[in-house]
Amino acid sequence: MSRTTLTALLLTLPLTAQAQETLNFYNWSDYIAEDTIPGFQDETGTSVNYDVFDSNEVVEAKLLAGSTGYDLVVPSLEFMARQAQAGVFQEIDKSKLDNYGNLDPEIMRIIEANDPGNAFGIPWMMYSVGPGYDVAAVTERLGEDANLDSWSLVFDPANAEKLADCGIALLDSPSEITAAALNYLGLDPTSEDAGDLDQAMALLSEIRPHIRYFHSSQYINDLANGDICLAVGYSGDILQAKDRAAESGNGIEIRYVIPEEGALLGFDMLAIPADAPHPDAAYAFIDYFLRPEVTAAVSDAVFYANANKAATPLVSEEVRNDPGIYPPEATLTKMYSAKPHSARYDRSLTRAWTTLKTGR
Amino acid sequence: MRRLVPLVPFLWLGLFFVIPFAVLLKISFSEPAIAMPPYLPLWEWADGVLTIAINLGNYIFLTEDPLYLVSYLSSVRIAAISTLVTLLIGYPMAYAIARAPEGRRNILLMLVILPFWTSFLLRVYAWIGILKANGVLNNALMSLGLIDQPLVILQTDIAVYLGIVYTYLPFMILPLYATLSRLDGDLLEASADLGARPLTTFATVTLPLSMPGVLAGSMLVFIPAVGEYVIPALLGGPDTLMIGTVLWNEFFLNRDWPVASAVAIVMVLVLALPIALLRRIQSRAEKA
């Protein structure tokens, strides 16, 4: 091949790419409606490469290394905050989003604590972290009178011991589980104090012998199949397990609760990497997602609440009236948000978590 | 052109080992930061002055916390036990294939390689389906009435051993088969003629002559098993401690790429030493 033809080829490459616009979208697993992407593709002619992950840490490592090729990613808010500080994302130009006004100003104000001026992120879905359990298996072991609306279901060693044989799983997420333990102990769930961490770990190590495994996505199938009977996980994931169990007709009834002591309220945020190859496609998708009917369809499919005020009436009643998905006002006041950790605290937390898991 | 051919292995080594190793070494002397990439540069060029900051703290840190030593040892132990089990299962299989009639050998070898046609990840996932509480194995044993409570195998060290042995078995069988099939039949006959029983012949003739295959197979299993991350992550329990998991934590949970790199560098060194030793024993054995 002569040099001129090669140069000509190189010149035409970006042109062909423009004719067929592409969107590289990196989202959490099991976190979208079946028709969201096809609907967007049909309407805009953009082809979408949809890729999934199950941990914030993996996304973060990729983003910090740079040149991921992704146009749109969905980190949780406290992770997005630190990544934005490292220069990973570009600021959102709200003038490019006709449907920005659909977002609930109240929720945007809460998000501002970690994303000043709502500069970098658009909320995708909201989640809480709480216990989900197999109603029959847990009632059989703890008795009819047990309080199943409290974190003591997990954190009381006597309960954990009785449930060990049918299987308990915890998220493999040191920050989220430790925050729940701190909150249960009446301490500040965002505390970075070494003494507080010790107390939380002391509590967790008491129930540790009864934990089958730590994992951040496997519990969905295991709960639905009856391989485990209690998991502390993401609200929508547990509700998806409930849905799968009901669909398969295996007789397993799953319940998700936001315990009376409160739970972590989290946000997963759409953000555009600074080096995104197709930022225009990312804007087009965000604007498409912000349409009330599109957001509502995602909430209906994944059992997570959204921050789109205009979408709420379109969300099915089953989802909208589930206190585990849309927490009532009284519960909301007890919920807490996460904050980005200092590097020093992350190291102590990971070290304590390793000790908890392995005994070393 | 022909003179360049010997350079190919060196090019390979340079491209896929020396350069990545140098990059890791560089990062291991750095300090973490909230930036892209998440560590500080080693050298800075300002006003005609080149400042190079080499931080040995990451290596010192590894000696301060026993976790790292314990996980290295635990990885070596898991890999060594798995290698031994693989050898015990693989040797008779390789021996049987090598002794099989000529026409059947290729089919048998094909069967050994066949699992590679499916993704490694899928095969490990299949083990989850077999071993889990509600899985194939437990359901079969329960319906046969052999047990009345499901056996907890998944998420234990036993599942890790099973996974490693299963995955790496072909790497043990193939080099063993290569040496066993080249074994001179006359030597075995001579041994029998001189009155040795089959067991004695095996111990004094077959086994020593197949040592190169045993060593090659063991290294092919042991080395990747030490650094294994996927199998313990999918099949192992929360208390399965391997250096791969520690690396993951440093890299992902702590975002401390410099310490993660230091762990990796030490792992390469810890592995390289015994392997160099093995190579020496092997080459001496071949000369003798």
XYZ file of C-alpha atoms in Angstrom:
648
model
C 0.000 0.000 0.000
C 1.431 3.366 -0.962
C 1.795 6.115 1.545
C -0.825 8.301 -0.142
C -3.548 5.662 -0.006
C -2.717 5.030 3.646
C -3.040 8.728 4.462
C -6.279 8.865 2.506
C -7.607 5.929 4.499
C -6.665 7.524 7.780
C -8.430 10.691 6.758
C -11.645 8.920 5.866
C -11.800 6.953 9.115
C -13.168 9.726 11.337
C -15.600 10.709 8.597
C -17.182 7.267 8.421
C -17.319 7.191 12.190
C -19.297 10.410 12.163
C -21.822 9.168 9.622
C -22.676 6.249 11.920
C -22.560 7.816 15.409
C -21.552 5.466 18.223
C -22.139 5.533 21.963
C -19.934 3.517 24.314
C -21.962 3.118 27.479
C -20.582 1.487 30.650
C -23.275 0.715 33.218
C -23.898 -1.520 36.236
C -25.117 -5.049 35.501
C -28.909 -5.606 35.542
C -29.527 -1.879 35.566
C -31.529 -0.948 32.474
C -34.862 -1.698 30.806
C -34.874 -4.078 27.858
C -36.081 -1.446 25.413
C -34.025 1.566 26.602
C -31.077 0.999 24.257
C -33.069 -0.327 21.268
C -35.458 2.640 21.579
C -32.541 5.078 21.504
C -30.899 3.281 18.571
C -34.098 3.240 16.522
C -34.748 6.893 17.100
C -31.270 8.325 16.566
C -29.543 5.720 14.400
C -26.694 5.728 16.916
C -25.191 2.315 17.498
C -24.639 1.592 21.177
C -21.882 -0.559 22.673
C -23.277 -1.526 26.057
C -20.823 -2.881 28.593
C -21.453 -3.736 32.274
C -19.590 -3.846 35.600
C -20.452 -4.794 39.172
C -18.088 -2.675 41.228
C -17.256 1.000 41.501
C -13.616 0.144 42.071
C -13.203 -1.493 38.671
C -14.709 1.485 36.886
C -12.535 3.835 38.890
C -9.301 2.000 38.016
C -10.200 2.126 34.331
C -11.142 5.794 34.438
C -7.983 6.796 36.318
C -5.829 4.960 33.787
C -7.532 7.092 31.125
C -8.410 6.532 27.436
C -11.205 4.117 28.279
C -13.075 4.932 25.094
C -16.314 5.211 27.075
C -18.683 8.097 26.398
C -20.927 7.531 29.372
C -20.265 5.810 32.703
C -22.374 5.346 35.844
C -20.247 5.548 39.020
C -21.868 6.035 42.413
C -21.926 9.611 43.598
C -19.162 9.424 46.231
C -16.867 7.762 43.686
C -17.760 10.258 40.994
C -16.835 13.078 43.382
C -13.254 11.841 43.749
C -12.920 10.978 40.077
C -14.067 14.479 39.144
C -11.371 15.834 41.463
C -8.781 13.766 39.573
C -9.980 15.351 36.329
C -11.722 12.294 34.896
C -14.960 13.970 33.791
C -16.073 16.927 31.704
C -18.612 19.386 33.089
C -22.177 18.779 31.966
C -23.439 21.519 29.655
C -27.039 21.667 30.855
C -28.077 23.822 27.889
C -27.679 20.703 25.729
C -30.278 18.851 27.799
C -33.847 19.933 26.996
C -35.276 17.609 29.647
C -32.970 18.686 32.491
C -35.920 20.442 34.155
C -37.599 17.089 34.819
C -35.121 16.358 37.597
C -36.364 16.758 41.158
C -34.698 19.931 42.564
C -34.905 18.496 46.091
C -32.839 15.440 45.115
C -30.418 17.550 43.074
C -29.835 19.623 46.208
C -28.909 16.492 48.222
C -26.541 15.417 45.429
C -24.887 18.845 45.499
C -23.226 17.933 48.798
C -20.902 15.679 46.770
C -21.163 17.349 43.355
C -21.168 21.130 43.893
C -23.354 22.916 41.362
C -24.393 19.501 39.982
C -21.499 20.102 37.625
C -20.492 16.569 36.636
C -23.371 14.146 37.066
C -26.999 13.402 36.201
C -28.678 10.894 38.539
C -29.449 7.584 36.826
C -31.150 5.679 39.675
C -31.242 5.873 43.472
C -30.604 2.889 45.707
C -30.485 1.913 49.324
C -28.394 -0.769 50.986
C -30.374 -3.062 53.235
C -31.253 -6.664 54.062
C -33.291 -8.884 51.785
C -34.422 -12.300 52.906
C -36.332 -15.443 52.104
C -39.441 -14.905 54.249
C -40.264 -18.567 54.894
C -36.704 -19.677 55.655
C -36.038 -16.750 58.006
C -39.376 -16.974 59.862
C -38.881 -20.711 60.305
C -35.502 -20.139 61.975
C -36.162 -16.956 63.969
C -39.798 -17.533 64.916
C -42.959 -15.584 64.156
C -42.246 -12.823 66.680
C -38.783 -11.828 65.460
C -38.407 -8.198 64.416
C -37.621 -8.456 60.729
C -37.657 -4.674 60.220
C -34.444 -4.081 62.119
C -30.741 -4.376 61.294
C -30.595 -6.770 64.276
C -31.766 -9.370 61.758
C -28.172 -9.358 60.484
C -26.095 -7.711 63.181
C -27.416 -9.625 66.202
C -25.049 -12.637 66.418
C -27.848 -14.817 67.821
C -29.921 -14.239 64.674
C -26.948 -14.628 62.336
C -26.095 -17.933 63.977
C -29.601 -19.289 63.408
C -29.516 -18.231 59.749
C -25.992 -19.487 59.014
C -27.164 -22.886 57.751
C -29.409 -21.421 55.057
C -26.752 -18.908 54.020
C -25.969 -15.232 54.651
C -24.239 -13.045 52.063
C -22.875 -9.527 52.494
C -21.881 -7.048 49.788
C -18.135 -7.187 49.233
C -18.075 -3.463 49.767
C -16.168 -2.409 52.900
C -17.522 1.141 52.844
C -21.210 0.278 52.546
C -21.263 -2.593 55.054
C -19.135 -0.689 57.570
C -21.428 2.330 57.252
C -24.422 0.106 58.046
C -22.622 -1.319 61.094
C -21.677 2.167 62.334
C -25.251 3.332 61.899
C -26.577 0.286 63.789
C -24.200 1.107 66.662
C -25.568 4.652 66.766
C -22.319 6.118 65.421
C -21.874 8.477 62.472
C -21.968 6.240 59.356
C -19.475 8.521 57.580
C -17.031 8.563 60.497
C -13.348 8.050 59.681
C -12.395 7.741 63.354
C -10.167 4.742 64.113
C -12.036 3.952 67.326
C -15.374 3.923 65.500
C -13.942 1.622 62.848
C -12.745 -0.742 65.574
C -16.233 -0.858 67.069
C -17.836 -1.564 63.699
C -15.330 -4.328 62.992
C -15.885 -5.829 66.447
C -19.596 -6.035 65.638
C -18.968 -7.518 62.189
C -16.440 -10.045 63.452
C -19.067 -11.419 65.854
C -21.305 -12.355 62.935
C -18.401 -13.233 60.617
C -18.433 -17.020 61.380
C -22.006 -17.125 60.101
C -21.377 -15.361 56.765
C -21.279 -17.679 53.744
C -19.682 -15.191 51.340
C -19.012 -11.557 50.432
C -19.977 -10.633 46.868
C -21.584 -7.691 45.122
C -23.837 -9.330 42.530
C -23.992 -13.106 43.020
C -26.647 -12.847 45.735
C -29.330 -11.886 43.184
C -29.458 -15.382 41.684
C -28.681 -17.131 44.948
C -31.568 -15.441 46.792
C -33.953 -16.196 43.926
C -32.896 -19.869 43.823
C -32.906 -20.385 47.582
C -29.130 -20.971 47.747
C -28.941 -18.297 50.452
C -31.696 -16.901 52.692
C -30.342 -13.473 53.701
C -28.305 -10.914 51.813
C -27.327 -7.356 52.587
C -27.377 -5.790 49.160
C -28.655 -3.094 46.864
C -32.405 -2.498 47.090
C -33.224 -3.024 43.434
C -30.995 -6.086 43.116
C -32.837 -7.798 45.956
C -36.172 -6.785 44.451
C -35.031 -8.234 41.130
C -34.292 -11.474 42.990
C -37.825 -11.322 44.388
C -39.186 -10.834 40.888
C -37.125 -13.722 39.450
C -38.231 -16.071 42.240
C -41.868 -15.147 41.664
C -41.484 -15.658 37.899
C -39.843 -19.058 38.251
C -42.682 -20.193 40.539
C -40.290 -21.918 42.953
C -42.372 -20.780 45.913
C -39.644 -18.559 47.370
C -40.845 -15.204 48.635
C -38.184 -12.522 49.004
C -38.651 -9.339 51.024
C -36.481 -6.226 51.013
C -36.598 -3.822 53.960
C -35.160 -0.460 54.750
C -34.680 -1.181 58.461
C -36.139 1.142 61.088
C -32.597 2.274 62.062
C -32.164 3.702 58.551
C -29.982 2.789 55.597
C -27.558 4.205 53.085
C -29.230 6.188 50.325
C -27.039 6.199 47.268
C -27.059 7.687 43.808
C -25.579 6.294 40.629
C -24.610 9.113 38.310
C -24.375 9.426 34.549
C -21.085 11.160 33.799
C -19.122 11.886 30.624
C -15.350 11.188 30.701
C -13.193 14.164 29.694
C -11.696 12.116 26.867
C -15.026 10.665 25.645
C -14.767 10.092 21.880
C -18.464 10.811 21.251
C -19.690 13.365 23.821
C -22.562 14.430 21.546
C -23.944 10.897 21.555
C -23.641 10.911 25.357
C -25.682 14.132 25.585
C -28.262 12.744 23.173
C -28.618 9.620 25.317
C -28.866 11.549 28.610
C -31.574 13.762 27.148
C -33.404 10.694 25.829
C -33.143 9.055 29.267
C -34.506 12.175 31.009
C -37.819 11.802 29.162
C -40.337 10.794 31.826
C -41.504 7.658 29.999
C -37.952 6.361 29.417
C -36.890 6.886 33.043
C -40.122 5.334 34.315
C -39.581 2.229 32.161
C -36.090 1.751 33.655
C -37.442 2.076 37.217
C -40.180 -0.444 36.426
C -37.645 -2.893 35.036
C -34.955 -2.663 37.710
C -36.969 -1.733 40.835
C -34.909 1.352 41.640
C -36.316 4.818 42.280
C -35.316 7.670 39.976
C -34.732 11.375 40.456
C -37.039 12.375 37.627
C -40.035 14.160 39.147
C -42.018 14.075 35.919
C -41.512 10.304 35.689
C -42.931 9.371 39.108
C -46.601 9.288 38.007
C -45.643 7.045 35.082
C -43.860 4.506 37.285
C -46.065 1.478 37.919
C -47.941 1.497 41.221
C -46.254 -1.706 42.361
C -42.858 0.040 42.203
C -43.952 3.537 43.225
C -45.764 2.350 46.356
C -43.070 -0.090 47.493
C -41.511 1.451 50.624
C -38.292 -0.397 49.799
C -37.993 1.474 46.501
C -39.620 4.841 47.199
C -39.046 5.231 50.947
C -41.847 7.121 52.731
C -41.075 10.525 54.287
C -40.604 9.086 57.816
C -37.986 6.582 56.588
C -36.202 9.162 54.431
C -35.262 11.230 57.475
C -33.279 8.273 58.855
C -31.333 7.623 55.685
C -27.758 8.774 55.244
C -25.446 9.406 52.276
C -21.859 8.317 51.750
C -18.887 10.658 51.472
C -15.647 10.107 49.567
C -13.008 8.618 51.893
C -9.520 9.923 52.488
C -6.789 7.634 51.123
C -5.594 6.958 54.672
C -9.042 5.853 55.809
C -9.509 3.645 52.739
C -6.275 1.844 53.600
C -7.303 1.182 57.228
C -10.770 0.157 56.058
C -9.472 -2.314 53.458
C -6.989 -3.719 55.962
C -9.719 -4.181 58.582
C -11.963 -5.743 55.929
C -9.237 -8.262 55.000
C -8.849 -9.136 58.672
C -12.596 -9.554 58.951
C -12.788 -11.841 55.919
C -9.643 -13.928 56.362
C -8.829 -13.618 60.063
C -5.383 -12.218 59.148
C 16.938 -12.953 7.635
C 17.970 -16.249 9.157
C 20.317 -14.458 11.525
C 17.382 -12.489 12.908
C 15.389 -15.571 13.894
C 17.225 -16.114 17.212
C 16.279 -12.559 18.126
C 12.558 -13.376 18.112
C 12.463 -14.897 21.634
C 14.379 -11.898 22.963
C 11.991 -9.530 21.244
C 9.103 -11.464 22.798
C 10.729 -11.343 26.232
C 11.455 -7.636 25.879
C 8.010 -6.683 24.655
C 5.939 -8.782 27.032
C 8.128 -9.076 30.093
C 10.937 -6.519 30.377
C 8.932 -3.449 29.360
C 5.855 -4.198 31.548
C 8.200 -5.112 34.397
C 10.036 -1.777 34.009
C 6.726 0.110 34.029
C 5.676 -1.712 37.216
C 9.062 -1.035 38.800
C 8.696 2.651 37.997
C 5.223 2.865 39.543
C 6.376 0.927 42.622
C 8.828 3.745 43.464
C 6.128 6.398 43.214
C 3.502 7.798 45.569
C -0.285 7.592 45.178
C -2.246 10.749 44.305
C -5.738 11.803 43.289
C -4.922 12.250 39.613
C -4.846 10.521 36.248
C -2.968 8.175 36.500
C -3.328 7.974 40.300
C 0.360 8.333 41.254
C 2.992 11.071 41.194
C 5.586 11.178 38.422
C 9.052 9.869 39.343
C 10.938 12.699 37.715
C 10.272 16.360 37.196
C 12.016 18.719 34.819
C 11.833 22.315 36.003
C 14.144 25.267 35.260
C 16.790 22.984 33.808
C 16.891 20.882 36.956
C 15.915 17.241 36.789
C 14.490 16.021 40.075
C 14.125 12.276 40.524
C 12.264 11.090 43.603
C 12.560 7.378 44.353
C 10.331 6.252 47.146
C 11.320 2.944 48.753
C 8.521 3.306 51.271
C 6.224 0.930 49.416
C 8.681 -1.949 49.819
C 9.354 -1.103 53.459
C 5.591 -1.017 53.975
C 5.312 -4.619 52.725
C 7.620 -5.774 55.522
C 5.743 -3.882 58.209
C 2.427 -5.667 57.804
C 2.567 -9.488 58.115
C -0.436 -9.730 55.757
C 1.793 -9.684 52.673
C 4.147 -12.444 53.840
C 1.211 -14.538 55.025
C -0.578 -14.225 51.686
C 2.585 -15.017 49.699
C 3.068 -18.161 51.774
C -0.604 -19.073 51.543
C -0.503 -18.688 47.725
C 2.621 -20.827 47.482
C 1.020 -23.472 49.709
C -2.228 -23.587 47.693
C -0.269 -23.703 44.431
C 2.083 -26.433 45.722
C -0.727 -28.670 46.959
C -2.644 -28.168 43.703
C 0.474 -28.994 41.677
C 1.026 -32.190 43.646
C -2.585 -33.303 43.179
C -2.433 -32.408 39.480
C 0.739 -34.491 39.158
C -0.818 -37.472 40.940
C -3.844 -37.383 38.624
C -1.998 -36.309 35.482
C 0.843 -38.835 35.595
C -1.279 -42.011 35.293
C -3.367 -40.321 32.581
C -0.282 -39.305 30.566
C 1.187 -42.772 31.100
C -1.980 -44.461 29.876
C -2.130 -42.226 26.799
C 1.529 -42.868 26.006
C 0.976 -46.645 26.341
C -2.268 -46.619 24.330
C -2.263 -48.057 20.784
C -0.847 -45.570 18.273
C -4.178 -44.875 16.569
C -6.018 -44.060 19.780
C -3.411 -41.666 21.213
C -4.438 -38.708 19.114
C -8.078 -39.096 20.107
C -7.118 -39.295 23.781
C -4.893 -36.212 23.485
C -7.719 -34.434 21.702
C -10.004 -35.233 24.651
C -7.452 -33.705 27.038
C -7.369 -30.481 25.010
C -11.107 -30.411 24.291
C -12.110 -28.342 27.374
C -10.011 -25.455 25.996
C -12.618 -25.021 23.292
C -14.923 -23.453 25.876
C -14.012 -20.305 27.756
C -12.071 -20.820 30.959
C -14.460 -18.494 32.773
C -17.511 -20.492 31.700
C -15.909 -23.724 32.890
C -15.237 -22.195 36.317
C -18.840 -20.952 36.407
C -19.970 -24.490 35.584
C -18.231 -25.640 38.773
C -20.374 -23.163 40.730
C -23.443 -24.882 39.287
C -22.067 -28.297 40.221
C -20.863 -27.508 43.749
C -23.423 -25.044 45.140
C -25.852 -25.969 47.907
C -28.706 -26.435 45.445
C -26.430 -27.737 42.698
C -25.933 -30.873 40.641
C -23.624 -32.695 43.056
C -25.636 -32.053 46.219
C -28.947 -32.824 44.541
C -27.578 -36.092 43.189
C -26.126 -37.149 46.561
C -29.327 -36.169 48.364
C -31.597 -38.050 45.966
C -29.372 -41.107 46.347
C -29.865 -40.783 50.090
C -26.102 -40.597 50.745
C -26.407 -37.277 52.603
C -29.348 -35.441 54.111
C -27.751 -31.989 54.436
C -26.156 -30.333 51.394
C -22.337 -30.442 51.560
C -20.741 -27.000 51.737
C -17.957 -27.247 49.160
C -18.414 -24.038 47.204
C -16.750 -21.032 48.865
C -14.207 -23.214 50.644
C -10.534 -23.964 49.948
C -11.528 -27.396 48.629
C -13.397 -25.747 45.763
C -10.275 -23.689 44.990
C -8.114 -26.818 44.810
C -10.731 -28.504 42.628
C -10.851 -25.518 40.298
C -7.082 -25.206 39.961
C -6.527 -28.948 39.454
C -9.321 -29.144 36.902
C -8.184 -26.055 34.981
C -4.477 -26.840 34.869
C -4.594 -30.613 34.390
C -3.931 -30.453 30.606
C -0.794 -28.366 31.258
C 0.492 -31.254 33.383
C -0.564 -34.070 31.052
C 0.869 -32.678 27.811
C 4.548 -32.302 28.819
C 4.358 -35.612 30.723
C 2.964 -37.319 27.656
C 5.728 -35.790 25.536
C 8.479 -37.340 27.678
C 6.682 -40.630 28.364
C 5.922 -41.285 24.695
C 9.583 -40.806 23.829
C 10.611 -43.338 26.472
C 12.763 -46.076 24.930
C 10.855 -49.383 25.200
C 14.141 -51.330 25.046
C 15.145 -49.908 28.410
C 11.955 -51.253 30.004
C 12.510 -54.663 28.426
C 16.102 -54.702 29.594
C 14.969 -53.905 33.100
C 12.416 -56.741 33.010
C 14.981 -59.153 31.556
C 17.295 -58.357 34.422
C 14.591 -59.451 36.845
C 13.029 -56.162 37.919
C 9.334 -56.255 38.712
C 7.076 -53.686 36.992
C 7.041 -51.474 40.107
C 10.828 -51.540 40.385
C 11.132 -50.759 36.667
C 8.773 -47.841 37.121
C 10.673 -46.489 40.123
C 14.168 -46.952 38.711
C 13.701 -46.440 34.963
C 10.406 -44.781 33.936
C 10.107 -42.212 36.700
C 13.701 -40.891 36.570
C 13.564 -40.669 32.773
C 10.281 -38.752 32.880
C 11.595 -36.201 35.384
C 11.974 -33.445 32.741
C 8.264 -33.851 31.957
C 7.373 -33.848 35.667
C 9.337 -30.644 36.214
C 8.004 -28.909 33.105
C 4.410 -29.858 33.935
C 4.778 -28.857 37.575
C 6.142 -25.445 36.621
C 3.377 -24.882 34.092
C 0.856 -25.539 36.865
C 2.623 -24.016 39.859
C 3.582 -20.625 38.383
C 0.157 -19.491 37.171
C -1.514 -21.067 40.227
C 0.469 -18.853 42.641
C -0.843 -15.702 40.997
C -4.327 -17.104 40.381
C -7.084 -14.603 41.026
C -10.176 -15.752 39.123
C -10.530 -19.242 40.608
C -10.282 -18.184 44.292
C -12.529 -15.192 43.570
C -15.278 -17.342 42.044
C -14.974 -20.618 43.937
C -13.096 -19.673 47.105
C -14.478 -18.592 50.440
C -14.016 -15.163 51.962
C -11.119 -16.524 54.021
C -9.192 -17.884 51.031
C -6.118 -15.691 51.223
C -4.058 -15.439 48.057
C -1.678 -12.789 46.825
C -3.965 -12.140 43.850
C -6.693 -10.965 46.211
C -4.272 -8.735 48.131
C -3.124 -7.215 44.832
C -6.723 -6.576 43.866
C -7.395 -4.823 47.191
C -4.331 -2.600 46.882
C -5.098 -1.710 43.299
C -8.875 -1.316 43.410
C -10.005 -0.730 47.003
C -7.060 1.401 48.137
C -6.330 2.905 44.700
C -2.695 2.518 45.765
C -1.060 1.588 42.473
C 2.484 2.022 43.865
C 1.976 -0.523 46.680
C 0.119 -2.837 44.274
C 3.102 -2.636 41.904
C 5.525 -3.352 44.741
C 3.491 -6.459 45.665
C 3.629 -7.607 42.027
C 7.385 -6.995 41.745
C 8.054 -8.990 44.914
C 5.810 -11.765 43.605
C 7.839 -11.999 40.383
C 11.051 -12.150 42.418
C 9.672 -14.747 44.829
C 8.622 -16.890 41.845
C 11.728 -16.321 39.746
C 14.164 -17.619 42.371
C 12.767 -21.138 42.884
C 12.174 -21.432 39.137
C 15.764 -20.545 38.307
C 16.780 -23.170 40.857
C 14.507 -25.763 39.223
C 15.907 -24.952 35.798
C 19.411 -25.602 37.094
C 18.434 -28.950 38.572
C 16.719 -29.815 35.335
C 19.621 -28.919 33.067
C 21.988 -30.838 35.339
C 19.660 -33.841 35.143
C 19.596 -33.610 31.359
C 23.400 -33.477 31.161
C 23.808 -36.483 33.425
